[in-house]
XYZ file of C-alpha atoms in Angstrom:
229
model
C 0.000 0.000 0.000
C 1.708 3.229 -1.263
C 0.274 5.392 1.312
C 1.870 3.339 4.262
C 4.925 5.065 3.707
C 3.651 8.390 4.183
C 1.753 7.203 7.356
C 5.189 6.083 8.535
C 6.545 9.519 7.987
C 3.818 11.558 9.220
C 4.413 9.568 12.353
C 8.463 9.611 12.690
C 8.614 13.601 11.655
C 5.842 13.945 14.191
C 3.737 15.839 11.142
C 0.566 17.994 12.652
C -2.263 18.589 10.437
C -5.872 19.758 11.398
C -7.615 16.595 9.152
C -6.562 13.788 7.164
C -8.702 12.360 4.783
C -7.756 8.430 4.013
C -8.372 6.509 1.022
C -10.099 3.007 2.316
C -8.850 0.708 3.266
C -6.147 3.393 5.042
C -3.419 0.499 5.173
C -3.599 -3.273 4.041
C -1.282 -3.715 7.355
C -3.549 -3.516 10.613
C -0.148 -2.553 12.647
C -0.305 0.502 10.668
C -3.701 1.938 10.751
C -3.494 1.707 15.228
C -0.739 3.493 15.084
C -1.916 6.596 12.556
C -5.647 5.966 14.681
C -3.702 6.443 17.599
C -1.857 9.019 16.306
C -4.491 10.760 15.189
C -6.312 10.616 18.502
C -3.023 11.623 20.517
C -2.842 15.109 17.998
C -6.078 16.067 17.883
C -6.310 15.363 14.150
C -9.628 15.212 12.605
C -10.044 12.075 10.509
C -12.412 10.435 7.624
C -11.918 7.638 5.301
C -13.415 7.233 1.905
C -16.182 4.073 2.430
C -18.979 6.234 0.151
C -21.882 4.141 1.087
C -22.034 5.795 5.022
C -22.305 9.142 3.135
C -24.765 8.073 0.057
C -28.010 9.242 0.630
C -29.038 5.902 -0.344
C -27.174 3.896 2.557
C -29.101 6.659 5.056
C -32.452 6.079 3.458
C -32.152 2.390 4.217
C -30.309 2.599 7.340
C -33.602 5.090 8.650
C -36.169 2.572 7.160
C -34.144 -0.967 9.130
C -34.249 1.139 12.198
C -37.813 1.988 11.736
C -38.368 -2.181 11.694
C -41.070 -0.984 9.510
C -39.657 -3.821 7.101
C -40.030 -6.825 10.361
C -37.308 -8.602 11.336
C -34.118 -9.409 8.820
C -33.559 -12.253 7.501
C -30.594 -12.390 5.249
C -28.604 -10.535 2.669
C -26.981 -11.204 -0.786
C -24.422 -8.691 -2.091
C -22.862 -9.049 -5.740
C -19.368 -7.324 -6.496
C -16.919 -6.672 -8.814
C -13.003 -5.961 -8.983
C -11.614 -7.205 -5.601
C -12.210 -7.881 -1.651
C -10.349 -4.290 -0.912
C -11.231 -2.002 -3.960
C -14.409 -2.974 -3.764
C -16.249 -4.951 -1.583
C -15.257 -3.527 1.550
C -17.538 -0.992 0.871
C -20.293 -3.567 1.336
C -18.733 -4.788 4.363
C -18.560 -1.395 5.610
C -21.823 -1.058 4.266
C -23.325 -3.801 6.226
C -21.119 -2.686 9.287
C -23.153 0.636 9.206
C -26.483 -0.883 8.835
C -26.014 -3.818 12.101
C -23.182 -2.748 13.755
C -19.551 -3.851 14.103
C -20.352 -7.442 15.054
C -20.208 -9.464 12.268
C -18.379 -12.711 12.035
C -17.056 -14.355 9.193
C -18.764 -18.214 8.516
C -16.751 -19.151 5.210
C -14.738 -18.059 2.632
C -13.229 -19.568 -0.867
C -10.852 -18.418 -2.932
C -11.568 -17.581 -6.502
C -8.622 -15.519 -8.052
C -6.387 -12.877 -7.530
C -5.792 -9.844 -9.892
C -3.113 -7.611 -9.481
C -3.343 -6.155 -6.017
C -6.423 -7.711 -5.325
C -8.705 -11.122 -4.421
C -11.738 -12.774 -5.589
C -13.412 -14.402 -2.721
C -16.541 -15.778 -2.166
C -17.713 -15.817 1.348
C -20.774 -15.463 4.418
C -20.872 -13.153 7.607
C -23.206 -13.726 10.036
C -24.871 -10.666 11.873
C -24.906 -10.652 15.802
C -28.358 -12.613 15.488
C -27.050 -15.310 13.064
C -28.826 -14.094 9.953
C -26.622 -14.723 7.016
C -24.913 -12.006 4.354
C -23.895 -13.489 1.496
C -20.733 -11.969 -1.015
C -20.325 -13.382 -4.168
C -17.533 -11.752 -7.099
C -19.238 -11.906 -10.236
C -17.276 -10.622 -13.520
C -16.802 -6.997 -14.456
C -18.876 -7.378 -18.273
C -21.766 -9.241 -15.883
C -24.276 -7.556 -14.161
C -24.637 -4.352 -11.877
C -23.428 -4.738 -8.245
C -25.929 -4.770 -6.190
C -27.527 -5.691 -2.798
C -29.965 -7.589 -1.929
C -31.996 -7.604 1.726
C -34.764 -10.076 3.085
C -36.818 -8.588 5.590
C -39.584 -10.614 7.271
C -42.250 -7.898 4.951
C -40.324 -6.839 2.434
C -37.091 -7.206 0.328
C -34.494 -4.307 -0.532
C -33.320 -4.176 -3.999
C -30.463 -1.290 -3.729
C -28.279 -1.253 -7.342
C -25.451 0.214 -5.882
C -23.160 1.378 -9.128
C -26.706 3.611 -9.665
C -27.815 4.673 -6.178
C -31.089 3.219 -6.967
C -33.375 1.654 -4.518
C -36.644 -0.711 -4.390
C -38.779 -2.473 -2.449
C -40.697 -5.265 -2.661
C -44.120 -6.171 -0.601
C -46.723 -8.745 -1.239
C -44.720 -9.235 -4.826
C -45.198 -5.453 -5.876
C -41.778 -3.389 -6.574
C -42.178 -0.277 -5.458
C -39.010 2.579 -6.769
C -37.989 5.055 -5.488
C -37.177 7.624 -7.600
C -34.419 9.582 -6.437
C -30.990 11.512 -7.885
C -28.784 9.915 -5.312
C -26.427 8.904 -7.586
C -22.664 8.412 -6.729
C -22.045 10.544 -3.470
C -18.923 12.413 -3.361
C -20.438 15.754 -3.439
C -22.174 14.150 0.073
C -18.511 13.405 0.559
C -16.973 16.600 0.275
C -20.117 18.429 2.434
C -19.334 16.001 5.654
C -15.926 16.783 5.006
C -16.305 21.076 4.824
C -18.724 20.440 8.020
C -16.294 18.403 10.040
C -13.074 20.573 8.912
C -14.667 23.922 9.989
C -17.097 22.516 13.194
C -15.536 20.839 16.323
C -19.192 19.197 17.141
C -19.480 17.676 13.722
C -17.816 14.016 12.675
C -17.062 12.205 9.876
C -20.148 9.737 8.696
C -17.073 7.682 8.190
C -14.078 6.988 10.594
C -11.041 5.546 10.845
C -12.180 3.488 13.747
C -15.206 2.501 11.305
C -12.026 1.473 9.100
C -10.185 -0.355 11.717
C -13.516 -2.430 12.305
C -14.080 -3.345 8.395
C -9.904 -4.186 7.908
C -9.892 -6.630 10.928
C -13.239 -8.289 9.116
C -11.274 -8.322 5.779
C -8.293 -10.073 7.522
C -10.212 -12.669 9.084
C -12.140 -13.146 5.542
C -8.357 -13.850 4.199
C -7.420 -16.452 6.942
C -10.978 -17.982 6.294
C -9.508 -19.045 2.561
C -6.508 -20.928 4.143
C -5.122 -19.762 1.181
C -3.373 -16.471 1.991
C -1.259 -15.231 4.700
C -1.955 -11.684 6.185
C -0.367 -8.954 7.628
């Protein structure tokens, strides 16, 4: 990871800034993103990393309608993704992290491929109530990514590439029409709110980070396939 060698400096040169702004997921080593966390704590530095979904309008809509439990109990999850377990489906994990919490487990994992800096892996979490999220790679020229929920009333359809969203009750779809689309100008209003207010955070944190990398490691050693830092 290129950017572990500026963490290292920014460290050893005892570097002050007012905010840092991380690309996810901060460091492939965990050693490294406790220390910068730490770091960052220690200096009073402001922090956010880039997992989109916690600032897509999208992910909030949902996350306000779960909490509602307007949708019953859930049941279980299916999530479809393309490129690799870091570029991109630890935004899903993250995702998922947002929506139930931090205490997910991993059930099983199997190694499909590797691309350049990067794995294909196939694998379950279980939420804190043992309902089941599936992650499957499927192929870039395939398919949208997307999520799909089960509620006990009704199912989630949320095409994530799109920001889309829709429901489905008593086998009606029901859209939602909305210009979410791809959220960095959500991004970049967080962002101006947390750099200029002391009471405001980021929707995304490093410690949000540090919970989704120790998932991805354990989703690595699940393989039996590939050591990890």
């Amino acid at each position: 990871h290129n950017s572990d060698r500026i963490y290292k400096k920014i460290i050893k040169y005892n570097l002050i800034f007012k905010m840092i702004i991380f690309e996810k997921p901060v460091s492939y080593n965990l050693d490294i993103i406790k220390k910068i966390f730490s770091y960052c704590v220690k200096n009073n530095i402001k922090i956010a990393v880039n997992y989109l979904r916690r600032y897509d309008p999208s992910s909030n809509k949902i996350k306000s309608i779960i909490d509602s439990r307007k949708l019953g109990s859930f049941k279980k999850a299916y999530v479809y993704y393309k490129k690799g377990l870091f570029n991109s489906c630890s935004h899903y994990i993250n995702f998922f992290e947002f929506m139930f919490g931090s205490q997910l487990s991993v059930l099983n994992a199997k190694f499909i491929g590797k691309n350049s800096h990067d794995f294909k892996i196939d694998f379950i979490l279980i939420t804190k109530n043992n309902f089941k999220i599936f992650f499957k790679f499927i192929k870039n020229n395939s398919t949208n990514e997307r999520i799909q929920m089960f509620f006990e009333k009704w199912n989630i359809n949320y095409f994530t590439e799109k920001g889309r969203l829709s429901f489905k009750f008593n086998k009606k779809i029901h859209y939602i029409k909305n210009n979410y689309g791809f959220p960095f100008e959500n991004v970049y209003e967080n962002i101006s709110h947390v750099f200029f207010n002391k009471k405001t955070f980021a929707r995304s944190s490093i410690k949000d980070a540090l919970f989704t990398s120790i998932l991805l490691k354990r989703i690595l050693l699940k393989t039996k396939k590939i050591n990890y830092v």
